[in-house]
Amino acid sequence: MLDAVDAVLVRELQRDGRATFQALADRVGLSRTAVRARVQNLLETQVVRVVGIVHAAVVGAEAIGHVSVTVEGSAREVAAAVAERPAVSFTALTAGPYDLVAQVRTRDDAALAAEVDHIRSVHGVRSAEVFRSVSTVRDTHAVVRELGEVTLDDIDWRLLQELQRDGRAPYTRLAHIIGLSQAATRARVVRLMRTGVIQVTGLADPLALGAAELGGFGLVVTGGLRKVAEAVAAQEGVRYLATGFGRYDIVGQAEAGSRGELVAVLDAIRSVPGVTVRESWHHLDVVKESYAVELPEQPLNGQ
């Protein structure tokens, strides 16, 4: 567990991964030097990783599938094989109706179907059921707002590549890479973030923040889906929520400090009018969580 100051720093980096050391120092009431040392330690020990997450629409990865898998034999070996696929952004071993779950992000439904077929072909996979996400209502670690009209040039794409690798890369280094002044580089990065092209955020170790328990849930809904989804997403402990098609109307993920608290989150979800929890599962071990995507050398469709 982190001390109170480090916990605040991690939360602030989750909110704004490029927050200056001075802004962080003002937030926790310590010197800039002390905060720099603390943040560097958090990064070096991988308590938090600051990365840039590119909007799905920018890279054409808007077809999202949540795949629930049952296996014969070693679930860990199957999960490791599934996690090797670049299109798989999240994989976890689970206790419940399935042995593991995975999130797949692709450019279209044809590519999504191909990825699911690959998962089905992995040795040991007995079945794979897909929930096709249509709308992401809440995602702690990704941009969910609608992307406006944005024009990107080669320099912007290079910045996106660098920010995916290191969300806190200094402007001096970024300027050297793209061959512009620090002021011009900073202006471009700020524009990319303000327009929603990229979100720079901290991916934190849940255990370090006291979120020792992770779980997923599939809901069926009566009444207006969007209204119910927004009410569920507003519940404390819900970190991801999407509406779509499949055996559920809504799929989500929750986190809590203990199993008892995780049960309380699910109970709060059950209390939302119009909600029935069809299935829930416990995340035993997160095998992969990565939001990095392969970026094109040239803009897509003139963007």
PDB file of C-alpha atoms in Angstrom:
ATOM      1  CA  MET A   1       0.000   0.000   0.000  1.00  0.00           C
ATOM      2  CA  LEU A   2       1.109   3.551  -0.734  1.00  0.00           C
ATOM      3  CA  ASP A   3       1.309   6.305   1.819  1.00  0.00           C
ATOM      4  CA  ALA A   4      -1.241   9.115   1.561  1.00  0.00           C
ATOM      5  CA  VAL A   5       0.991  11.426  -0.496  1.00  0.00           C
ATOM      6  CA  ASP A   6       1.935   8.790  -3.079  1.00  0.00           C
ATOM      7  CA  ALA A   7      -1.692   7.719  -3.369  1.00  0.00           C
ATOM      8  CA  VAL A   8      -2.687  11.307  -4.205  1.00  0.00           C
ATOM      9  CA  LEU A   9       0.153  11.576  -6.738  1.00  0.00           C
ATOM     10  CA  VAL A  10      -0.978   8.395  -8.490  1.00  0.00           C
ATOM     11  CA  ARG A  11      -4.578   9.632  -8.629  1.00  0.00           C
ATOM     12  CA  GLU A  12      -3.420  12.946 -10.071  1.00  0.00           C
ATOM     13  CA  LEU A  13      -1.335  11.154 -12.720  1.00  0.00           C
ATOM     14  CA  GLN A  14      -4.385   9.077 -13.616  1.00  0.00           C
ATOM     15  CA  ARG A  15      -6.297  12.318 -14.109  1.00  0.00           C
ATOM     16  CA  ASP A  16      -3.500  14.069 -16.017  1.00  0.00           C
ATOM     17  CA  GLY A  17      -0.431  12.037 -16.864  1.00  0.00           C
ATOM     18  CA  ARG A  18       1.493  15.123 -17.972  1.00  0.00           C
ATOM     19  CA  ALA A  19       0.789  17.217 -14.881  1.00  0.00           C
ATOM     20  CA  THR A  20       3.883  19.264 -14.062  1.00  0.00           C
ATOM     21  CA  PHE A  21       5.931  18.532 -10.980  1.00  0.00           C
ATOM     22  CA  GLN A  22       5.015  21.993  -9.710  1.00  0.00           C
ATOM     23  CA  ALA A  23       1.292  21.334 -10.128  1.00  0.00           C
ATOM     24  CA  LEU A  24       1.683  18.015  -8.313  1.00  0.00           C
ATOM     25  CA  ALA A  25       3.722  19.710  -5.579  1.00  0.00           C
ATOM     26  CA  ASP A  26       0.994  22.313  -5.084  1.00  0.00           C
ATOM     27  CA  ARG A  27      -1.563  19.501  -4.831  1.00  0.00           C
ATOM     28  CA  VAL A  28       0.223  17.577  -2.050  1.00  0.00           C
ATOM     29  CA  GLY A  29       1.953  20.466  -0.275  1.00  0.00           C
ATOM     30  CA  LEU A  30       5.543  19.308  -0.779  1.00  0.00           C
ATOM     31  CA  SER A  31       8.499  20.819  -2.590  1.00  0.00           C
ATOM     32  CA  ARG A  32       8.912  20.306  -6.317  1.00  0.00           C
ATOM     33  CA  THR A  33      12.141  18.387  -5.668  1.00  0.00           C
ATOM     34  CA  ALA A  34      10.464  16.027  -3.204  1.00  0.00           C
ATOM     35  CA  VAL A  35       7.573  15.379  -5.568  1.00  0.00           C
ATOM     36  CA  ARG A  36       9.919  14.736  -8.505  1.00  0.00           C
ATOM     37  CA  ALA A  37      11.726  12.091  -6.442  1.00  0.00           C
ATOM     38  CA  ARG A  38       8.458  10.460  -5.408  1.00  0.00           C
ATOM     39  CA  VAL A  39       7.055  10.380  -8.945  1.00  0.00           C
ATOM     40  CA  GLN A  40      10.283   8.964 -10.356  1.00  0.00           C
ATOM     41  CA  ASN A  41      10.200   6.224  -7.718  1.00  0.00           C
ATOM     42  CA  LEU A  42       6.568   5.408  -8.552  1.00  0.00           C
ATOM     43  CA  LEU A  43       7.498   5.125 -12.231  1.00  0.00           C
ATOM     44  CA  GLU A  44      10.685   3.114 -11.689  1.00  0.00           C
ATOM     45  CA  THR A  45       8.944   0.603  -9.424  1.00  0.00           C
ATOM     46  CA  GLN A  46       6.039   0.440 -11.930  1.00  0.00           C
ATOM     47  CA  VAL A  47       3.470   1.291  -9.323  1.00  0.00           C
ATOM     48  CA  VAL A  48       2.181   3.510 -12.103  1.00  0.00           C
ATOM     49  CA  ARG A  49       2.921   3.644 -15.836  1.00  0.00           C
ATOM     50  CA  VAL A  50       2.108   6.875 -17.635  1.00  0.00           C
ATOM     51  CA  VAL A  51       1.062   6.204 -21.226  1.00  0.00           C
ATOM     52  CA  GLY A  52      -0.773   7.908 -24.026  1.00  0.00           C
ATOM     53  CA  ILE A  53      -4.000   6.218 -25.115  1.00  0.00           C
ATOM     54  CA  VAL A  54      -5.022   7.147 -28.647  1.00  0.00           C
ATOM     55  CA  HIS A  55      -8.730   7.586 -29.390  1.00  0.00           C
ATOM     56  CA  ALA A  56     -10.102   4.468 -31.077  1.00  0.00           C
ATOM     57  CA  ALA A  57     -11.569   6.491 -33.948  1.00  0.00           C
ATOM     58  CA  VAL A  58      -8.146   7.883 -34.840  1.00  0.00           C
ATOM     59  CA  VAL A  59      -6.632   4.464 -35.456  1.00  0.00           C
ATOM     60  CA  GLY A  60      -9.753   2.770 -36.758  1.00  0.00           C
ATOM     61  CA  ALA A  61     -10.097   0.392 -33.809  1.00  0.00           C
ATOM     62  CA  GLU A  62     -13.751   0.978 -33.021  1.00  0.00           C
ATOM     63  CA  ALA A  63     -14.958  -2.628 -33.205  1.00  0.00           C
ATOM     64  CA  ILE A  64     -14.637  -3.873 -29.627  1.00  0.00           C
ATOM     65  CA  GLY A  65     -15.483  -7.374 -28.470  1.00  0.00           C
ATOM     66  CA  HIS A  66     -15.553  -8.766 -24.940  1.00  0.00           C
ATOM     67  CA  VAL A  67     -14.785 -12.466 -25.205  1.00  0.00           C
ATOM     68  CA  SER A  68     -15.644 -14.951 -22.445  1.00  0.00           C
ATOM     69  CA  VAL A  69     -13.681 -18.191 -22.753  1.00  0.00           C
ATOM     70  CA  THR A  70     -13.946 -21.669 -21.213  1.00  0.00           C
ATOM     71  CA  VAL A  71     -10.970 -24.005 -21.487  1.00  0.00           C
ATOM     72  CA  GLU A  72      -9.797 -27.555 -21.104  1.00  0.00           C
ATOM     73  CA  GLY A  73      -6.506 -27.910 -19.291  1.00  0.00           C
ATOM     74  CA  SER A  74      -4.430 -24.913 -18.185  1.00  0.00           C
ATOM     75  CA  ALA A  75      -6.336 -21.639 -18.253  1.00  0.00           C
ATOM     76  CA  ARG A  76      -3.090 -19.735 -17.669  1.00  0.00           C
ATOM     77  CA  GLU A  77      -1.482 -21.204 -20.779  1.00  0.00           C
ATOM     78  CA  VAL A  78      -4.532 -20.327 -22.852  1.00  0.00           C
ATOM     79  CA  ALA A  79      -4.626 -16.797 -21.418  1.00  0.00           C
ATOM     80  CA  ALA A  80      -0.938 -16.303 -22.253  1.00  0.00           C
ATOM     81  CA  ALA A  81      -1.542 -17.412 -25.846  1.00  0.00           C
ATOM     82  CA  VAL A  82      -4.568 -15.129 -26.200  1.00  0.00           C
ATOM     83  CA  ALA A  83      -2.649 -12.186 -24.708  1.00  0.00           C
ATOM     84  CA  GLU A  84       0.016 -12.459 -27.411  1.00  0.00           C
ATOM     85  CA  ARG A  85      -2.399 -11.097 -30.015  1.00  0.00           C
ATOM     86  CA  PRO A  86      -1.798  -7.349 -30.598  1.00  0.00           C
ATOM     87  CA  ALA A  87      -5.548  -6.783 -30.952  1.00  0.00           C
ATOM     88  CA  VAL A  88      -6.137  -8.116 -27.417  1.00  0.00           C
ATOM     89  CA  SER A  89      -5.960  -5.187 -24.991  1.00  0.00           C
ATOM     90  CA  PHE A  90      -7.022  -6.966 -21.797  1.00  0.00           C
ATOM     91  CA  THR A  91      -6.904 -10.570 -20.565  1.00  0.00           C
ATOM     92  CA  ALA A  92      -7.692 -11.917 -17.104  1.00  0.00           C
ATOM     93  CA  LEU A  93      -8.084 -15.304 -15.482  1.00  0.00           C
ATOM     94  CA  THR A  94     -11.457 -15.494 -13.806  1.00  0.00           C
ATOM     95  CA  ALA A  95     -13.557 -17.457 -11.349  1.00  0.00           C
ATOM     96  CA  GLY A  96     -17.199 -17.765 -12.286  1.00  0.00           C
ATOM     97  CA  PRO A  97     -19.004 -19.009 -15.393  1.00  0.00           C
ATOM     98  CA  TYR A  98     -15.838 -18.634 -17.540  1.00  0.00           C
ATOM     99  CA  ASP A  99     -12.153 -19.396 -17.138  1.00  0.00           C
ATOM    100  CA  LEU A 100     -10.851 -16.205 -18.681  1.00  0.00           C
ATOM    101  CA  VAL A 101     -12.078 -13.017 -20.321  1.00  0.00           C
ATOM    102  CA  ALA A 102     -10.460 -10.863 -22.997  1.00  0.00           C
ATOM    103  CA  GLN A 103     -11.126  -7.561 -24.707  1.00  0.00           C
ATOM    104  CA  VAL A 104     -10.395  -7.343 -28.434  1.00  0.00           C
ATOM    105  CA  ARG A 105     -10.131  -4.077 -30.384  1.00  0.00           C
ATOM    106  CA  THR A 106     -10.157  -4.144 -34.201  1.00  0.00           C
ATOM    107  CA  ARG A 107     -10.931  -1.888 -37.162  1.00  0.00           C
ATOM    108  CA  ASP A 108     -14.239  -3.532 -38.119  1.00  0.00           C
ATOM    109  CA  ASP A 109     -16.510  -6.500 -37.463  1.00  0.00           C
ATOM    110  CA  ALA A 110     -14.786  -8.675 -40.074  1.00  0.00           C
ATOM    111  CA  ALA A 111     -11.456  -8.194 -38.318  1.00  0.00           C
ATOM    112  CA  LEU A 112     -13.139  -8.784 -34.952  1.00  0.00           C
ATOM    113  CA  ALA A 113     -14.616 -12.067 -36.203  1.00  0.00           C
ATOM    114  CA  ALA A 114     -11.165 -13.132 -37.425  1.00  0.00           C
ATOM    115  CA  GLU A 115      -9.623 -12.406 -34.020  1.00  0.00           C
ATOM    116  CA  VAL A 116     -12.339 -14.354 -32.232  1.00  0.00           C
ATOM    117  CA  ASP A 117     -11.789 -17.259 -34.631  1.00  0.00           C
ATOM    118  CA  HIS A 118      -8.111 -17.168 -33.720  1.00  0.00           C
ATOM    119  CA  ILE A 119      -9.002 -17.316 -30.021  1.00  0.00           C
ATOM    120  CA  ARG A 120     -11.257 -20.298 -30.702  1.00  0.00           C
ATOM    121  CA  SER A 121      -8.339 -22.015 -32.474  1.00  0.00           C
ATOM    122  CA  VAL A 122      -5.980 -21.687 -29.491  1.00  0.00           C
ATOM    123  CA  HIS A 123      -5.170 -25.093 -28.043  1.00  0.00           C
ATOM    124  CA  GLY A 124      -7.279 -25.722 -24.959  1.00  0.00           C
ATOM    125  CA  VAL A 125     -10.128 -23.346 -25.816  1.00  0.00           C
ATOM    126  CA  ARG A 126     -13.466 -25.104 -25.483  1.00  0.00           C
ATOM    127  CA  SER A 127     -15.795 -22.158 -26.179  1.00  0.00           C
ATOM    128  CA  ALA A 128     -15.659 -18.404 -26.751  1.00  0.00           C
ATOM    129  CA  GLU A 129     -18.725 -16.169 -26.436  1.00  0.00           C
ATOM    130  CA  VAL A 130     -18.652 -12.588 -27.693  1.00  0.00           C
ATOM    131  CA  PHE A 131     -20.322  -9.414 -26.476  1.00  0.00           C
ATOM    132  CA  ARG A 132     -20.055  -6.792 -29.230  1.00  0.00           C
ATOM    133  CA  SER A 133     -19.590  -3.390 -27.623  1.00  0.00           C
ATOM    134  CA  VAL A 134     -21.404  -0.544 -29.355  1.00  0.00           C
ATOM    135  CA  SER A 135     -20.930   2.355 -26.960  1.00  0.00           C
ATOM    136  CA  THR A 136     -18.387   2.839 -24.175  1.00  0.00           C
ATOM    137  CA  VAL A 137     -20.089   4.732 -21.370  1.00  0.00           C
ATOM    138  CA  ARG A 138     -17.201   4.746 -18.890  1.00  0.00           C
ATOM    139  CA  ASP A 139     -13.539   3.834 -19.200  1.00  0.00           C
ATOM    140  CA  THR A 140     -11.098   4.954 -16.534  1.00  0.00           C
ATOM    141  CA  HIS A 141      -8.164   4.666 -18.930  1.00  0.00           C
ATOM    142  CA  ALA A 142      -9.407   5.777 -22.334  1.00  0.00           C
ATOM    143  CA  VAL A 143     -10.993   8.666 -24.172  1.00  0.00           C
ATOM    144  CA  VAL A 144     -14.720   8.036 -24.457  1.00  0.00           C
ATOM    145  CA  ARG A 145     -15.974  11.373 -25.779  1.00  0.00           C
ATOM    146  CA  GLU A 146     -16.845  11.761 -29.448  1.00  0.00           C
ATOM    147  CA  LEU A 147     -13.920  12.844 -31.588  1.00  0.00           C
ATOM    148  CA  GLY A 148     -14.414  16.018 -33.577  1.00  0.00           C
ATOM    149  CA  GLU A 149     -12.865  16.995 -36.901  1.00  0.00           C
ATOM    150  CA  VAL A 150      -9.105  16.593 -36.507  1.00  0.00           C
ATOM    151  CA  THR A 151      -6.338  16.843 -39.088  1.00  0.00           C
ATOM    152  CA  LEU A 152      -3.107  15.021 -38.280  1.00  0.00           C
ATOM    153  CA  ASP A 153       0.195  15.312 -40.123  1.00  0.00           C
ATOM    154  CA  ASP A 154       3.304  13.128 -39.986  1.00  0.00           C
ATOM    155  CA  ILE A 155       4.676  15.043 -37.000  1.00  0.00           C
ATOM    156  CA  ASP A 156       1.468  14.467 -35.035  1.00  0.00           C
ATOM    157  CA  TRP A 157       1.634  10.731 -35.730  1.00  0.00           C
ATOM    158  CA  ARG A 158       5.225  10.631 -34.512  1.00  0.00           C
ATOM    159  CA  LEU A 159       4.235  12.432 -31.314  1.00  0.00           C
ATOM    160  CA  LEU A 160       1.424   9.933 -30.769  1.00  0.00           C
ATOM    161  CA  GLN A 161       3.921   7.081 -31.140  1.00  0.00           C
ATOM    162  CA  GLU A 162       6.267   8.593 -28.575  1.00  0.00           C
ATOM    163  CA  LEU A 163       3.492   9.419 -26.112  1.00  0.00           C
ATOM    164  CA  GLN A 164       2.173   5.868 -26.316  1.00  0.00           C
ATOM    165  CA  ARG A 165       5.582   4.666 -25.184  1.00  0.00           C
ATOM    166  CA  ASP A 166       6.136   7.321 -22.517  1.00  0.00           C
ATOM    167  CA  GLY A 167       3.301   9.651 -21.626  1.00  0.00           C
ATOM    168  CA  ARG A 168       5.624  11.871 -19.558  1.00  0.00           C
ATOM    169  CA  ALA A 169       8.351  12.182 -22.193  1.00  0.00           C
ATOM    170  CA  PRO A 170       9.938  15.647 -21.681  1.00  0.00           C
ATOM    171  CA  TYR A 171       9.211  18.295 -24.276  1.00  0.00           C
ATOM    172  CA  THR A 172      12.960  18.625 -24.797  1.00  0.00           C
ATOM    173  CA  ARG A 173      13.181  15.013 -25.964  1.00  0.00           C
ATOM    174  CA  LEU A 174       9.998  15.190 -28.027  1.00  0.00           C
ATOM    175  CA  ALA A 175      11.214  18.410 -29.688  1.00  0.00           C
ATOM    176  CA  HIS A 176      14.529  16.748 -30.575  1.00  0.00           C
ATOM    177  CA  ILE A 177      12.720  13.765 -32.113  1.00  0.00           C
ATOM    178  CA  ILE A 178      10.329  15.763 -34.311  1.00  0.00           C
ATOM    179  CA  GLY A 179      12.714  18.623 -35.092  1.00  0.00           C
ATOM    180  CA  LEU A 180      10.604  21.501 -33.764  1.00  0.00           C
ATOM    181  CA  SER A 181      11.099  24.012 -30.963  1.00  0.00           C
ATOM    182  CA  GLN A 182       9.951  23.118 -27.462  1.00  0.00           C
ATOM    183  CA  ALA A 183       7.187  25.716 -27.680  1.00  0.00           C
ATOM    184  CA  ALA A 184       5.889  24.341 -30.977  1.00  0.00           C
ATOM    185  CA  THR A 185       6.121  20.781 -29.664  1.00  0.00           C
ATOM    186  CA  ARG A 186       4.229  21.650 -26.512  1.00  0.00           C
ATOM    187  CA  ALA A 187       1.509  23.371 -28.559  1.00  0.00           C
ATOM    188  CA  ARG A 188       1.044  20.244 -30.663  1.00  0.00           C
ATOM    189  CA  VAL A 189       0.874  17.922 -27.653  1.00  0.00           C
ATOM    190  CA  VAL A 190      -1.642  20.186 -25.907  1.00  0.00           C
ATOM    191  CA  ARG A 191      -3.778  20.277 -29.077  1.00  0.00           C
ATOM    192  CA  LEU A 192      -3.722  16.474 -29.374  1.00  0.00           C
ATOM    193  CA  MET A 193      -4.880  16.137 -25.774  1.00  0.00           C
ATOM    194  CA  ARG A 194      -7.493  18.899 -25.825  1.00  0.00           C
ATOM    195  CA  THR A 195      -9.125  17.591 -28.988  1.00  0.00           C
ATOM    196  CA  GLY A 196      -9.335  14.091 -27.496  1.00  0.00           C
ATOM    197  CA  VAL A 197      -6.965  12.497 -29.996  1.00  0.00           C
ATOM    198  CA  ILE A 198      -4.907  11.150 -27.095  1.00  0.00           C
ATOM    199  CA  GLN A 199      -5.368  10.881 -23.358  1.00  0.00           C
ATOM    200  CA  VAL A 200      -2.224  10.727 -21.239  1.00  0.00           C
ATOM    201  CA  THR A 201      -2.987   8.843 -18.059  1.00  0.00           C
ATOM    202  CA  GLY A 202      -1.430   6.735 -15.353  1.00  0.00           C
ATOM    203  CA  LEU A 203      -2.065   2.980 -15.380  1.00  0.00           C
ATOM    204  CA  ALA A 204      -1.706   2.092 -11.723  1.00  0.00           C
ATOM    205  CA  ASP A 205      -1.154  -1.201  -9.958  1.00  0.00           C
ATOM    206  CA  PRO A 206      -4.576  -1.766  -8.335  1.00  0.00           C
ATOM    207  CA  LEU A 207      -2.993  -3.365  -5.265  1.00  0.00           C
ATOM    208  CA  ALA A 208      -0.947  -0.244  -4.602  1.00  0.00           C
ATOM    209  CA  LEU A 209      -4.137   1.814  -4.461  1.00  0.00           C
ATOM    210  CA  GLY A 210      -5.941  -0.646  -2.243  1.00  0.00           C
ATOM    211  CA  ALA A 211      -8.083  -2.020  -5.076  1.00  0.00           C
ATOM    212  CA  ALA A 212      -7.210  -5.612  -4.317  1.00  0.00           C
ATOM    213  CA  GLU A 213     -10.333  -7.051  -5.925  1.00  0.00           C
ATOM    214  CA  LEU A 214     -11.435  -6.806  -9.549  1.00  0.00           C
ATOM    215  CA  GLY A 215     -14.571  -8.261 -11.039  1.00  0.00           C
ATOM    216  CA  GLY A 216     -16.725  -8.190 -14.127  1.00  0.00           C
ATOM    217  CA  PHE A 217     -20.462  -8.250 -14.674  1.00  0.00           C
ATOM    218  CA  GLY A 218     -22.989  -8.730 -17.454  1.00  0.00           C
ATOM    219  CA  LEU A 219     -26.349  -6.979 -17.111  1.00  0.00           C
ATOM    220  CA  VAL A 220     -29.712  -7.184 -18.832  1.00  0.00           C
ATOM    221  CA  VAL A 221     -31.878  -4.094 -18.786  1.00  0.00           C
ATOM    222  CA  THR A 222     -35.523  -3.113 -18.935  1.00  0.00           C
ATOM    223  CA  GLY A 223     -36.371   0.415 -20.027  1.00  0.00           C
ATOM    224  CA  GLY A 224     -34.060   2.939 -21.656  1.00  0.00           C
ATOM    225  CA  LEU A 225     -30.620   1.373 -22.036  1.00  0.00           C
ATOM    226  CA  ARG A 226     -28.537   4.563 -22.111  1.00  0.00           C
ATOM    227  CA  LYS A 227     -30.166   6.021 -19.006  1.00  0.00           C
ATOM    228  CA  VAL A 228     -29.640   2.793 -17.070  1.00  0.00           C
ATOM    229  CA  ALA A 229     -26.055   2.474 -18.301  1.00  0.00           C
ATOM    230  CA  GLU A 230     -25.200   5.988 -17.158  1.00  0.00           C
ATOM    231  CA  ALA A 231     -26.704   5.280 -13.733  1.00  0.00           C
ATOM    232  CA  VAL A 232     -24.631   2.098 -13.386  1.00  0.00           C
ATOM    233  CA  ALA A 233     -21.476   3.863 -14.609  1.00  0.00           C
ATOM    234  CA  ALA A 234     -21.944   6.487 -11.899  1.00  0.00           C
ATOM    235  CA  GLN A 235     -21.734   3.892  -9.127  1.00  0.00           C
ATOM    236  CA  GLU A 236     -18.584   4.046  -7.026  1.00  0.00           C
ATOM    237  CA  GLY A 237     -16.173   1.268  -7.963  1.00  0.00           C
ATOM    238  CA  VAL A 238     -17.276   0.907 -11.600  1.00  0.00           C
ATOM    239  CA  ARG A 239     -14.191   1.449 -13.770  1.00  0.00           C
ATOM    240  CA  TYR A 240     -15.484   0.305 -17.172  1.00  0.00           C
ATOM    241  CA  LEU A 241     -18.920   0.050 -18.746  1.00  0.00           C
ATOM    242  CA  ALA A 242     -20.115  -0.591 -22.294  1.00  0.00           C
ATOM    243  CA  THR A 243     -23.453  -1.221 -23.957  1.00  0.00           C
ATOM    244  CA  GLY A 244     -23.855  -3.540 -26.910  1.00  0.00           C
ATOM    245  CA  PHE A 245     -25.239  -6.810 -28.238  1.00  0.00           C
ATOM    246  CA  GLY A 246     -24.905 -10.405 -27.075  1.00  0.00           C
ATOM    247  CA  ARG A 247     -26.079 -12.331 -24.058  1.00  0.00           C
ATOM    248  CA  TYR A 248     -26.052  -9.056 -22.102  1.00  0.00           C
ATOM    249  CA  ASP A 249     -27.111  -5.476 -22.703  1.00  0.00           C
ATOM    250  CA  ILE A 250     -24.226  -4.108 -20.627  1.00  0.00           C
ATOM    251  CA  VAL A 251     -20.765  -5.384 -19.735  1.00  0.00           C
ATOM    252  CA  GLY A 252     -18.718  -3.759 -16.993  1.00  0.00           C
ATOM    253  CA  GLN A 253     -15.758  -4.032 -14.693  1.00  0.00           C
ATOM    254  CA  ALA A 254     -15.569  -3.068 -11.031  1.00  0.00           C
ATOM    255  CA  GLU A 255     -12.799  -2.656  -8.480  1.00  0.00           C
ATOM    256  CA  ALA A 256     -12.792  -2.605  -4.688  1.00  0.00           C
ATOM    257  CA  GLY A 257     -10.492  -2.846  -1.687  1.00  0.00           C
ATOM    258  CA  SER A 258     -11.864  -6.181  -0.491  1.00  0.00           C
ATOM    259  CA  ARG A 259     -14.247  -8.926  -1.526  1.00  0.00           C
ATOM    260  CA  GLY A 260     -16.829  -7.500   0.814  1.00  0.00           C
ATOM    261  CA  GLU A 261     -16.552  -4.121  -0.868  1.00  0.00           C
ATOM    262  CA  LEU A 262     -16.759  -5.759  -4.294  1.00  0.00           C
ATOM    263  CA  VAL A 263     -20.013  -7.427  -3.218  1.00  0.00           C
ATOM    264  CA  ALA A 264     -21.241  -3.992  -2.115  1.00  0.00           C
ATOM    265  CA  VAL A 265     -20.462  -2.568  -5.577  1.00  0.00           C
ATOM    266  CA  LEU A 266     -22.474  -5.347  -7.212  1.00  0.00           C
ATOM    267  CA  ASP A 267     -25.324  -4.789  -4.763  1.00  0.00           C
ATOM    268  CA  ALA A 268     -25.320  -1.085  -5.640  1.00  0.00           C
ATOM    269  CA  ILE A 269     -25.531  -2.021  -9.324  1.00  0.00           C
ATOM    270  CA  ARG A 270     -28.449  -4.365  -8.587  1.00  0.00           C
ATOM    271  CA  SER A 271     -30.245  -1.488  -6.877  1.00  0.00           C
ATOM    272  CA  VAL A 272     -30.309   0.581 -10.086  1.00  0.00           C
ATOM    273  CA  PRO A 273     -33.882   0.477 -11.484  1.00  0.00           C
ATOM    274  CA  GLY A 274     -34.172  -1.688 -14.582  1.00  0.00           C
ATOM    275  CA  VAL A 275     -31.000  -3.732 -13.912  1.00  0.00           C
ATOM    276  CA  THR A 276     -30.650  -7.493 -13.570  1.00  0.00           C
ATOM    277  CA  VAL A 277     -27.186  -8.960 -13.004  1.00  0.00           C
ATOM    278  CA  ARG A 278     -27.223 -11.965 -15.315  1.00  0.00           C
ATOM    279  CA  GLU A 279     -23.646 -13.030 -14.548  1.00  0.00           C
ATOM    280  CA  SER A 280     -20.675 -11.826 -12.550  1.00  0.00           C
ATOM    281  CA  TRP A 281     -17.119 -13.092 -12.305  1.00  0.00           C
ATOM    282  CA  HIS A 282     -14.029 -12.529 -10.183  1.00  0.00           C
ATOM    283  CA  HIS A 283     -10.724 -11.521 -11.789  1.00  0.00           C
ATOM    284  CA  LEU A 284      -8.123 -13.807 -10.259  1.00  0.00           C
ATOM    285  CA  ASP A 285      -5.146 -12.466 -12.209  1.00  0.00           C
ATOM    286  CA  VAL A 286      -4.774  -9.800 -14.904  1.00  0.00           C
ATOM    287  CA  VAL A 287      -2.515 -11.312 -17.565  1.00  0.00           C
ATOM    288  CA  LYS A 288      -2.469  -8.317 -19.919  1.00  0.00           C
ATOM    289  CA  GLU A 289      -3.618  -4.709 -19.846  1.00  0.00           C
ATOM    290  CA  SER A 290      -2.283  -2.636 -22.721  1.00  0.00           C
ATOM    291  CA  TYR A 291      -3.831   0.228 -24.658  1.00  0.00           C
ATOM    292  CA  ALA A 292      -0.982   0.683 -27.132  1.00  0.00           C
ATOM    293  CA  VAL A 293      -1.934   0.331 -30.781  1.00  0.00           C
ATOM    294  CA  GLU A 294       0.064   0.189 -33.981  1.00  0.00           C
ATOM    295  CA  LEU A 295      -0.047   3.615 -35.575  1.00  0.00           C
ATOM    296  CA  PRO A 296       0.130   4.149 -39.330  1.00  0.00           C
ATOM    297  CA  GLU A 297       3.032   5.927 -40.934  1.00  0.00           C
ATOM    298  CA  GLN A 298       0.583   8.148 -42.808  1.00  0.00           C
ATOM    299  CA  PRO A 299      -2.773   9.610 -41.675  1.00  0.00           C
ATOM    300  CA  LEU A 300      -5.870   7.445 -42.175  1.00  0.00           C
ATOM    301  CA  ASN A 301      -8.441   8.663 -44.685  1.00  0.00           C
ATOM    302  CA  GLY A 302      -6.906  12.090 -44.813  1.00  0.00           C
ATOM    303  CA  GLN A 303      -7.132  12.643 -41.045  1.00  0.00           C
TER     304      GLN A 303
END
